[in-house]
C-alpha positions as a printed NumPy array, in Angstrom:
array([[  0.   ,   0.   ,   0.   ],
       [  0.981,   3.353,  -0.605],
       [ -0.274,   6.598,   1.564],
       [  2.012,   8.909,  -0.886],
       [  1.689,   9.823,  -4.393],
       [  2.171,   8.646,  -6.993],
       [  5.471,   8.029,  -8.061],
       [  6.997,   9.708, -11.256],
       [  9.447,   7.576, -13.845],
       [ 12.799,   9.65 , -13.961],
       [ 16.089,   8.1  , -13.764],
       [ 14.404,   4.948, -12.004],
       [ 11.806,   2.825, -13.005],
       [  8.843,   2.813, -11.353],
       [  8.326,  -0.489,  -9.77 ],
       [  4.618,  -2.243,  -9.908],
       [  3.038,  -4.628,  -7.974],
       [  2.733,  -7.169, -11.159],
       [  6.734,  -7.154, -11.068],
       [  6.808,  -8.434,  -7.331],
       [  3.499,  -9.792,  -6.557],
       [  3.628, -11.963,  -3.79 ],
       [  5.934, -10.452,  -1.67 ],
       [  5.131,  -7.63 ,   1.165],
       [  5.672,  -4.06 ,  -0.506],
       [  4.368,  -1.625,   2.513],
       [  3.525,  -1.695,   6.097],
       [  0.839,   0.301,   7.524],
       [ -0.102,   1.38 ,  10.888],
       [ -3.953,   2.691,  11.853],
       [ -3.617,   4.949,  14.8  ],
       [ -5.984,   7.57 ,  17.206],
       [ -4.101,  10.505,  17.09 ],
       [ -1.458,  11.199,  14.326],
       [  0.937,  13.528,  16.338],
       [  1.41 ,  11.903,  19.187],
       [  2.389,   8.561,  17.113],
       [  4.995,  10.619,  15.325],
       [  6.601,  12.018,  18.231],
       [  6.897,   8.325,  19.501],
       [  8.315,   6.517,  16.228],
       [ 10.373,   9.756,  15.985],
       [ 11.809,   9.224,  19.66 ],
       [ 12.12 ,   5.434,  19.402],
       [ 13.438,   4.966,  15.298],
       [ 14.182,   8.578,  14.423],
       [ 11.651,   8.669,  11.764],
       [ 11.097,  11.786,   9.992],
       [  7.448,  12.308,   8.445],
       [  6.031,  13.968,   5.532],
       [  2.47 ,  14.249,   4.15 ],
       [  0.731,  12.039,   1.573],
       [ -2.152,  12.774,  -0.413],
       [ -5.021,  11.049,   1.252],
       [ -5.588,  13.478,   3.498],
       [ -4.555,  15.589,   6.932],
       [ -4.792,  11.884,   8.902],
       [ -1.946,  10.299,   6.724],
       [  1.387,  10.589,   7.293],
       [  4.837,   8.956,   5.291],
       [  7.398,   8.059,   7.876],
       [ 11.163,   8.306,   6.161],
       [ 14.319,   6.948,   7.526],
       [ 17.477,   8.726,   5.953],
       [ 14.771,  10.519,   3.116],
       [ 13.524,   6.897,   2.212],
       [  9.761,   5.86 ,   3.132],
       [  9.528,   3.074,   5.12 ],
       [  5.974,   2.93 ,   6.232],
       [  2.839,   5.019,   6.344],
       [  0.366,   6.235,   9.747],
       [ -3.718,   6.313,   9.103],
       [ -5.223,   8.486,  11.911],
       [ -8.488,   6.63 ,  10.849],
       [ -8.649,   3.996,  13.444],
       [-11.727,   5.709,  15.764],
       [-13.46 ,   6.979,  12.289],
       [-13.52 ,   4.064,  10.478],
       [-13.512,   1.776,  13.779],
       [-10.442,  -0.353,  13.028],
       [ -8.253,  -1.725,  15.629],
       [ -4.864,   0.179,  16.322],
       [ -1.956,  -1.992,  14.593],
       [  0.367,  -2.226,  12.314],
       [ -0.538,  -4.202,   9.027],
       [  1.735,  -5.613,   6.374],
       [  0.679,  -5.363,   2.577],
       [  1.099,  -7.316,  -0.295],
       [  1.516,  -6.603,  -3.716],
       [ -1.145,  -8.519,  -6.179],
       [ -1.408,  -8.496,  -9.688],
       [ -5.594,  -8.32 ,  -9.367],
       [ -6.726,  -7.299,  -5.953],
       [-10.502,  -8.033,  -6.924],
       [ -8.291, -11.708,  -7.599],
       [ -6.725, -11.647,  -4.116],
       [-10.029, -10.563,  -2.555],
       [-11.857, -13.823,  -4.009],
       [ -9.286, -16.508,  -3.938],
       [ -9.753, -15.286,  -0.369],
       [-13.249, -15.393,   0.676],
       [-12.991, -19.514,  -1.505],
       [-10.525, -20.231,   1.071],
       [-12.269, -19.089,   4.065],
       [-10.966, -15.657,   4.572],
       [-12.801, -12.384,   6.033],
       [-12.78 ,  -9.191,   3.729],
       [-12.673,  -6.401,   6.119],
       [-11.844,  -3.271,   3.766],
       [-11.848,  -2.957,  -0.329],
       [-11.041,  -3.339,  -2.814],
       [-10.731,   0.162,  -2.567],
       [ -9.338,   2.86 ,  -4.92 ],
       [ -6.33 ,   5.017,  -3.002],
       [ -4.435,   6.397,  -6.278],
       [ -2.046,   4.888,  -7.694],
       [ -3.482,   1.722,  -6.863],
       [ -6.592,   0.096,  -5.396],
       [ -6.504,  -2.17 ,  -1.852],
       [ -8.037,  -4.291,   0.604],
       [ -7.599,  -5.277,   4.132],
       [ -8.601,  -9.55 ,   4.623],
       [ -8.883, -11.526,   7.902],
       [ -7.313, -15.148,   7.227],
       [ -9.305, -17.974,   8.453],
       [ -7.157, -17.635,  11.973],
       [ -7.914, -13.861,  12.568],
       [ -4.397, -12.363,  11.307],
       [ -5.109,  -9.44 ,   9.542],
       [ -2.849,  -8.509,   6.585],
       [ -3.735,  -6.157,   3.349],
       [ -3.394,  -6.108,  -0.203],
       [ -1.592,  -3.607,  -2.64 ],
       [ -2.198,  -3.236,  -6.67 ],
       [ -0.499,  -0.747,  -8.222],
       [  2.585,   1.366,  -8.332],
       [  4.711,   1.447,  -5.544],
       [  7.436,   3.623,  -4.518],
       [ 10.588,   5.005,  -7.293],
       [ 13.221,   3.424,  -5.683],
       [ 11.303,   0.291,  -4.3  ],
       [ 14.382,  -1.443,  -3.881],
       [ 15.611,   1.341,  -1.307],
       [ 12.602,   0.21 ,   1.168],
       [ 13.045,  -3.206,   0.856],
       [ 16.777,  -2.265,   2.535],
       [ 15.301,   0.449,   4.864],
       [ 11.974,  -1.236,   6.628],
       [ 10.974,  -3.343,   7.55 ],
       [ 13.603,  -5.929,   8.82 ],
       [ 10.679,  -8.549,   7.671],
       [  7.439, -10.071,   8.761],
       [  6.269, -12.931,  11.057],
       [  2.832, -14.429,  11.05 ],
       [  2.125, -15.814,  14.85 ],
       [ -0.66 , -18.781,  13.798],
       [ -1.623, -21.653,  14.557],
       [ -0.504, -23.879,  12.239],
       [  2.102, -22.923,  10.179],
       [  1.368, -25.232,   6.82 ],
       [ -2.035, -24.789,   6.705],
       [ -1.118, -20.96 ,   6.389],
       [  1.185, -21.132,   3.943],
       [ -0.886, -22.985,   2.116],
       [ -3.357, -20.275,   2.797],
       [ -1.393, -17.586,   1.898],
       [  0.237, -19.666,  -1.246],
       [ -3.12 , -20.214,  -2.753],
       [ -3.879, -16.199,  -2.967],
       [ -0.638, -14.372,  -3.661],
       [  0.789, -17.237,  -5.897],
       [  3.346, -18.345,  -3.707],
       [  6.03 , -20.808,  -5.304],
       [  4.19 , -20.638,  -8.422],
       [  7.284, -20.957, -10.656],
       [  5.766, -17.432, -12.335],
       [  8.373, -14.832, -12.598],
       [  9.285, -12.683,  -9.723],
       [  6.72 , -15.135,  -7.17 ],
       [  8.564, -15.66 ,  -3.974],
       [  9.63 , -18.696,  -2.677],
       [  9.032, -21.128,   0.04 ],
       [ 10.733, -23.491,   2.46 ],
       [ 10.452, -25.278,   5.512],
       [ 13.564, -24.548,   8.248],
       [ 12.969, -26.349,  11.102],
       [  9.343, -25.769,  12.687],
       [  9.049, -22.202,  10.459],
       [  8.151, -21.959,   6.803],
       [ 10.188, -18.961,   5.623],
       [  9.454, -16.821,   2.633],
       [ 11.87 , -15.024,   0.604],
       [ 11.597, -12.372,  -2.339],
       [ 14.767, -12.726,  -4.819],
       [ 17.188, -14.025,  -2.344],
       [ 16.252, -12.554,   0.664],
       [ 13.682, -13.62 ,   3.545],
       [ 11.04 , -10.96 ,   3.924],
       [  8.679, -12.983,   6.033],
       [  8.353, -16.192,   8.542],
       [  5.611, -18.038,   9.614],
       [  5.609, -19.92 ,  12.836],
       [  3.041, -22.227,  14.756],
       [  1.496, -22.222,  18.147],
       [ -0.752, -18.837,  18.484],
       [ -4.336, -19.745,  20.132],
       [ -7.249, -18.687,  18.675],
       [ -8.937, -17.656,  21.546],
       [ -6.383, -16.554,  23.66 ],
       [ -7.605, -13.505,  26.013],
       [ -3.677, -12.132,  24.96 ],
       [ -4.116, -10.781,  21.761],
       [ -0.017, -10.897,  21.588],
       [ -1.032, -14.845,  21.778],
       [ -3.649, -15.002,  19.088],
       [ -2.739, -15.303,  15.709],
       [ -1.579, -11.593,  14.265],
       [  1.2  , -10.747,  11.871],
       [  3.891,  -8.674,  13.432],
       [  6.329,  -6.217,  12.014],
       [ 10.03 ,  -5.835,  12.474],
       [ 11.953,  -2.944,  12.308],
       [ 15.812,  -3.06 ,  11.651],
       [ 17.505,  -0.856,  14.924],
       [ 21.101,  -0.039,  15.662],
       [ 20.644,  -0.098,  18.905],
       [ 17.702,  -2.376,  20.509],
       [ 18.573,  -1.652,  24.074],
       [ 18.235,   2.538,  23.413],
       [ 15.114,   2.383,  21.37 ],
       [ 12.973,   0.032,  24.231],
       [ 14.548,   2.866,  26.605],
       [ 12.924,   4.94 ,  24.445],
       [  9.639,   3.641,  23.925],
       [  9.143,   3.652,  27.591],
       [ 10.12 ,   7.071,  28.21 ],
       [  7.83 ,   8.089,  25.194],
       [  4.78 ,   6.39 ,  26.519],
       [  5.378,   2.657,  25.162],
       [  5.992,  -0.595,  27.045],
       [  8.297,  -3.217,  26.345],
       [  7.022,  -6.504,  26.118],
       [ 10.001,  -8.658,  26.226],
       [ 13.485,  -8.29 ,  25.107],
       [ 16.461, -10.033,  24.175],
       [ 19.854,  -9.437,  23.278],
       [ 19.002,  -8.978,  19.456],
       [ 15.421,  -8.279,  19.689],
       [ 12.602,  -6.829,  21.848],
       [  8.831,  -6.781,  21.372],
       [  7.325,  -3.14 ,  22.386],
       [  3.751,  -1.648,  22.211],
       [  3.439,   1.661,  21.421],
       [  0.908,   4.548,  23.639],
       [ -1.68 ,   3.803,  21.421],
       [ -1.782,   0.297,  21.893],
       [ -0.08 ,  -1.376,  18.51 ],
       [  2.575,  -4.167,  19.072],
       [  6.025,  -3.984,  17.055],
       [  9.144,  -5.398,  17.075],
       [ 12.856,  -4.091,  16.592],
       [ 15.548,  -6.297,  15.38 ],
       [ 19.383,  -5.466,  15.94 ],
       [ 20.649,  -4.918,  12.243],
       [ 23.497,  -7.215,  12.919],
       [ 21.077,  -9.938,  12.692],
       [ 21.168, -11.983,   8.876],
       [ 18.028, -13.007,   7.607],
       [ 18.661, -15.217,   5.609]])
Protein backbone atom coordinates (compact mmCIF):
# COMPACT_ATOMS: atom_id res chain seq x y z
CA UNK A 1 0.00 0.00 0.00
CA UNK A 2 0.98 3.35 -0.61
CA UNK A 3 -0.27 6.60 1.56
CA UNK A 4 2.01 8.91 -0.89
CA UNK A 5 1.69 9.82 -4.39
CA UNK A 6 2.17 8.65 -6.99
CA UNK A 7 5.47 8.03 -8.06
CA UNK A 8 7.00 9.71 -11.26
CA UNK A 9 9.45 7.58 -13.84
CA UNK A 10 12.80 9.65 -13.96
CA UNK A 11 16.09 8.10 -13.76
CA UNK A 12 14.40 4.95 -12.00
CA UNK A 13 11.81 2.83 -13.01
CA UNK A 14 8.84 2.81 -11.35
CA UNK A 15 8.33 -0.49 -9.77
CA UNK A 16 4.62 -2.24 -9.91
CA UNK A 17 3.04 -4.63 -7.97
CA UNK A 18 2.73 -7.17 -11.16
CA UNK A 19 6.73 -7.15 -11.07
CA UNK A 20 6.81 -8.43 -7.33
CA UNK A 21 3.50 -9.79 -6.56
CA UNK A 22 3.63 -11.96 -3.79
CA UNK A 23 5.93 -10.45 -1.67
CA UNK A 24 5.13 -7.63 1.16
CA UNK A 25 5.67 -4.06 -0.51
CA UNK A 26 4.37 -1.63 2.51
CA UNK A 27 3.53 -1.70 6.10
CA UNK A 28 0.84 0.30 7.52
CA UNK A 29 -0.10 1.38 10.89
CA UNK A 30 -3.95 2.69 11.85
CA UNK A 31 -3.62 4.95 14.80
CA UNK A 32 -5.98 7.57 17.21
CA UNK A 33 -4.10 10.51 17.09
CA UNK A 34 -1.46 11.20 14.33
CA UNK A 35 0.94 13.53 16.34
CA UNK A 36 1.41 11.90 19.19
CA UNK A 37 2.39 8.56 17.11
CA UNK A 38 5.00 10.62 15.32
CA UNK A 39 6.60 12.02 18.23
CA UNK A 40 6.90 8.32 19.50
CA UNK A 41 8.32 6.52 16.23
CA UNK A 42 10.37 9.76 15.98
CA UNK A 43 11.81 9.22 19.66
CA UNK A 44 12.12 5.43 19.40
CA UNK A 45 13.44 4.97 15.30
CA UNK A 46 14.18 8.58 14.42
CA UNK A 47 11.65 8.67 11.76
CA UNK A 48 11.10 11.79 9.99
CA UNK A 49 7.45 12.31 8.44
CA UNK A 50 6.03 13.97 5.53
CA UNK A 51 2.47 14.25 4.15
CA UNK A 52 0.73 12.04 1.57
CA UNK A 53 -2.15 12.77 -0.41
CA UNK A 54 -5.02 11.05 1.25
CA UNK A 55 -5.59 13.48 3.50
CA UNK A 56 -4.55 15.59 6.93
CA UNK A 57 -4.79 11.88 8.90
CA UNK A 58 -1.95 10.30 6.72
CA UNK A 59 1.39 10.59 7.29
CA UNK A 60 4.84 8.96 5.29
CA UNK A 61 7.40 8.06 7.88
CA UNK A 62 11.16 8.31 6.16
CA UNK A 63 14.32 6.95 7.53
CA UNK A 64 17.48 8.73 5.95
CA UNK A 65 14.77 10.52 3.12
CA UNK A 66 13.52 6.90 2.21
CA UNK A 67 9.76 5.86 3.13
CA UNK A 68 9.53 3.07 5.12
CA UNK A 69 5.97 2.93 6.23
CA UNK A 70 2.84 5.02 6.34
CA UNK A 71 0.37 6.24 9.75
CA UNK A 72 -3.72 6.31 9.10
CA UNK A 73 -5.22 8.49 11.91
CA UNK A 74 -8.49 6.63 10.85
CA UNK A 75 -8.65 4.00 13.44
CA UNK A 76 -11.73 5.71 15.76
CA UNK A 77 -13.46 6.98 12.29
CA UNK A 78 -13.52 4.06 10.48
CA UNK A 79 -13.51 1.78 13.78
CA UNK A 80 -10.44 -0.35 13.03
CA UNK A 81 -8.25 -1.73 15.63
CA UNK A 82 -4.86 0.18 16.32
CA UNK A 83 -1.96 -1.99 14.59
CA UNK A 84 0.37 -2.23 12.31
CA UNK A 85 -0.54 -4.20 9.03
CA UNK A 86 1.73 -5.61 6.37
CA UNK A 87 0.68 -5.36 2.58
CA UNK A 88 1.10 -7.32 -0.29
CA UNK A 89 1.52 -6.60 -3.72
CA UNK A 90 -1.14 -8.52 -6.18
CA UNK A 91 -1.41 -8.50 -9.69
CA UNK A 92 -5.59 -8.32 -9.37
CA UNK A 93 -6.73 -7.30 -5.95
CA UNK A 94 -10.50 -8.03 -6.92
CA UNK A 95 -8.29 -11.71 -7.60
CA UNK A 96 -6.72 -11.65 -4.12
CA UNK A 97 -10.03 -10.56 -2.55
CA UNK A 98 -11.86 -13.82 -4.01
CA UNK A 99 -9.29 -16.51 -3.94
CA UNK A 100 -9.75 -15.29 -0.37
CA UNK A 101 -13.25 -15.39 0.68
CA UNK A 102 -12.99 -19.51 -1.51
CA UNK A 103 -10.52 -20.23 1.07
CA UNK A 104 -12.27 -19.09 4.06
CA UNK A 105 -10.97 -15.66 4.57
CA UNK A 106 -12.80 -12.38 6.03
CA UNK A 107 -12.78 -9.19 3.73
CA UNK A 108 -12.67 -6.40 6.12
CA UNK A 109 -11.84 -3.27 3.77
CA UNK A 110 -11.85 -2.96 -0.33
CA UNK A 111 -11.04 -3.34 -2.81
CA UNK A 112 -10.73 0.16 -2.57
CA UNK A 113 -9.34 2.86 -4.92
CA UNK A 114 -6.33 5.02 -3.00
CA UNK A 115 -4.43 6.40 -6.28
CA UNK A 116 -2.05 4.89 -7.69
CA UNK A 117 -3.48 1.72 -6.86
CA UNK A 118 -6.59 0.10 -5.40
CA UNK A 119 -6.50 -2.17 -1.85
CA UNK A 120 -8.04 -4.29 0.60
CA UNK A 121 -7.60 -5.28 4.13
CA UNK A 122 -8.60 -9.55 4.62
CA UNK A 123 -8.88 -11.53 7.90
CA UNK A 124 -7.31 -15.15 7.23
CA UNK A 125 -9.31 -17.97 8.45
CA UNK A 126 -7.16 -17.63 11.97
CA UNK A 127 -7.91 -13.86 12.57
CA UNK A 128 -4.40 -12.36 11.31
CA UNK A 129 -5.11 -9.44 9.54
CA UNK A 130 -2.85 -8.51 6.58
CA UNK A 131 -3.74 -6.16 3.35
CA UNK A 132 -3.39 -6.11 -0.20
CA UNK A 133 -1.59 -3.61 -2.64
CA UNK A 134 -2.20 -3.24 -6.67
CA UNK A 135 -0.50 -0.75 -8.22
CA UNK A 136 2.59 1.37 -8.33
CA UNK A 137 4.71 1.45 -5.54
CA UNK A 138 7.44 3.62 -4.52
CA UNK A 139 10.59 5.01 -7.29
CA UNK A 140 13.22 3.42 -5.68
CA UNK A 141 11.30 0.29 -4.30
CA UNK A 142 14.38 -1.44 -3.88
CA UNK A 143 15.61 1.34 -1.31
CA UNK A 144 12.60 0.21 1.17
CA UNK A 145 13.05 -3.21 0.86
CA UNK A 146 16.78 -2.26 2.54
CA UNK A 147 15.30 0.45 4.86
CA UNK A 148 11.97 -1.24 6.63
CA UNK A 149 10.97 -3.34 7.55
CA UNK A 150 13.60 -5.93 8.82
CA UNK A 151 10.68 -8.55 7.67
CA UNK A 152 7.44 -10.07 8.76
CA UNK A 153 6.27 -12.93 11.06
CA UNK A 154 2.83 -14.43 11.05
CA UNK A 155 2.12 -15.81 14.85
CA UNK A 156 -0.66 -18.78 13.80
CA UNK A 157 -1.62 -21.65 14.56
CA UNK A 158 -0.50 -23.88 12.24
CA UNK A 159 2.10 -22.92 10.18
CA UNK A 160 1.37 -25.23 6.82
CA UNK A 161 -2.04 -24.79 6.71
CA UNK A 162 -1.12 -20.96 6.39
CA UNK A 163 1.19 -21.13 3.94
CA UNK A 164 -0.89 -22.99 2.12
CA UNK A 165 -3.36 -20.27 2.80
CA UNK A 166 -1.39 -17.59 1.90
CA UNK A 167 0.24 -19.67 -1.25
CA UNK A 168 -3.12 -20.21 -2.75
CA UNK A 169 -3.88 -16.20 -2.97
CA UNK A 170 -0.64 -14.37 -3.66
CA UNK A 171 0.79 -17.24 -5.90
CA UNK A 172 3.35 -18.35 -3.71
CA UNK A 173 6.03 -20.81 -5.30
CA UNK A 174 4.19 -20.64 -8.42
CA UNK A 175 7.28 -20.96 -10.66
CA UNK A 176 5.77 -17.43 -12.33
CA UNK A 177 8.37 -14.83 -12.60
CA UNK A 178 9.28 -12.68 -9.72
CA UNK A 179 6.72 -15.14 -7.17
CA UNK A 180 8.56 -15.66 -3.97
CA UNK A 181 9.63 -18.70 -2.68
CA UNK A 182 9.03 -21.13 0.04
CA UNK A 183 10.73 -23.49 2.46
CA UNK A 184 10.45 -25.28 5.51
CA UNK A 185 13.56 -24.55 8.25
CA UNK A 186 12.97 -26.35 11.10
CA UNK A 187 9.34 -25.77 12.69
CA UNK A 188 9.05 -22.20 10.46
CA UNK A 189 8.15 -21.96 6.80
CA UNK A 190 10.19 -18.96 5.62
CA UNK A 191 9.45 -16.82 2.63
CA UNK A 192 11.87 -15.02 0.60
CA UNK A 193 11.60 -12.37 -2.34
CA UNK A 194 14.77 -12.73 -4.82
CA UNK A 195 17.19 -14.02 -2.34
CA UNK A 196 16.25 -12.55 0.66
CA UNK A 197 13.68 -13.62 3.55
CA UNK A 198 11.04 -10.96 3.92
CA UNK A 199 8.68 -12.98 6.03
CA UNK A 200 8.35 -16.19 8.54
CA UNK A 201 5.61 -18.04 9.61
CA UNK A 202 5.61 -19.92 12.84
CA UNK A 203 3.04 -22.23 14.76
CA UNK A 204 1.50 -22.22 18.15
CA UNK A 205 -0.75 -18.84 18.48
CA UNK A 206 -4.34 -19.75 20.13
CA UNK A 207 -7.25 -18.69 18.67
CA UNK A 208 -8.94 -17.66 21.55
CA UNK A 209 -6.38 -16.55 23.66
CA UNK A 210 -7.61 -13.50 26.01
CA UNK A 211 -3.68 -12.13 24.96
CA UNK A 212 -4.12 -10.78 21.76
CA UNK A 213 -0.02 -10.90 21.59
CA UNK A 214 -1.03 -14.85 21.78
CA UNK A 215 -3.65 -15.00 19.09
CA UNK A 216 -2.74 -15.30 15.71
CA UNK A 217 -1.58 -11.59 14.26
CA UNK A 218 1.20 -10.75 11.87
CA UNK A 219 3.89 -8.67 13.43
CA UNK A 220 6.33 -6.22 12.01
CA UNK A 221 10.03 -5.83 12.47
CA UNK A 222 11.95 -2.94 12.31
CA UNK A 223 15.81 -3.06 11.65
CA UNK A 224 17.51 -0.86 14.92
CA UNK A 225 21.10 -0.04 15.66
CA UNK A 226 20.64 -0.10 18.90
CA UNK A 227 17.70 -2.38 20.51
CA UNK A 228 18.57 -1.65 24.07
CA UNK A 229 18.23 2.54 23.41
CA UNK A 230 15.11 2.38 21.37
CA UNK A 231 12.97 0.03 24.23
CA UNK A 232 14.55 2.87 26.61
CA UNK A 233 12.92 4.94 24.44
CA UNK A 234 9.64 3.64 23.93
CA UNK A 235 9.14 3.65 27.59
CA UNK A 236 10.12 7.07 28.21
CA UNK A 237 7.83 8.09 25.19
CA UNK A 238 4.78 6.39 26.52
CA UNK A 239 5.38 2.66 25.16
CA UNK A 240 5.99 -0.59 27.05
CA UNK A 241 8.30 -3.22 26.34
CA UNK A 242 7.02 -6.50 26.12
CA UNK A 243 10.00 -8.66 26.23
CA UNK A 244 13.48 -8.29 25.11
CA UNK A 245 16.46 -10.03 24.18
CA UNK A 246 19.85 -9.44 23.28
CA UNK A 247 19.00 -8.98 19.46
CA UNK A 248 15.42 -8.28 19.69
CA UNK A 249 12.60 -6.83 21.85
CA UNK A 250 8.83 -6.78 21.37
CA UNK A 251 7.33 -3.14 22.39
CA UNK A 252 3.75 -1.65 22.21
CA UNK A 253 3.44 1.66 21.42
CA UNK A 254 0.91 4.55 23.64
CA UNK A 255 -1.68 3.80 21.42
CA UNK A 256 -1.78 0.30 21.89
CA UNK A 257 -0.08 -1.38 18.51
CA UNK A 258 2.57 -4.17 19.07
CA UNK A 259 6.03 -3.98 17.06
CA UNK A 260 9.14 -5.40 17.07
CA UNK A 261 12.86 -4.09 16.59
CA UNK A 262 15.55 -6.30 15.38
CA UNK A 263 19.38 -5.47 15.94
CA UNK A 264 20.65 -4.92 12.24
CA UNK A 265 23.50 -7.22 12.92
CA UNK A 266 21.08 -9.94 12.69
CA UNK A 267 21.17 -11.98 8.88
CA UNK A 268 18.03 -13.01 7.61
CA UNK A 269 18.66 -15.22 5.61
Amino acid sequence: MNHDTPPSPRATEVVSSHHVFGAPCWVSLTSRDLEATQDFYSAVLGWKWRKGKLGDRFRIALADDVPVAGIAAVATMWQMAVAWTPYFAVPSADEAVSRARERGGTVAVGPISLPPGRAALIADRDGATFGIWEGELFTNWENWRQAAPAFIRLHTRNAFDAAIFYGEILDWASRLPGCCEVGYEGNEVVLRSEGEVVARIESGALEAAPDPTIRPHWQVHFAVADVTACALAAEQHGGSVLGKGADEAVLRDPDGAQFTITSRTVTRR
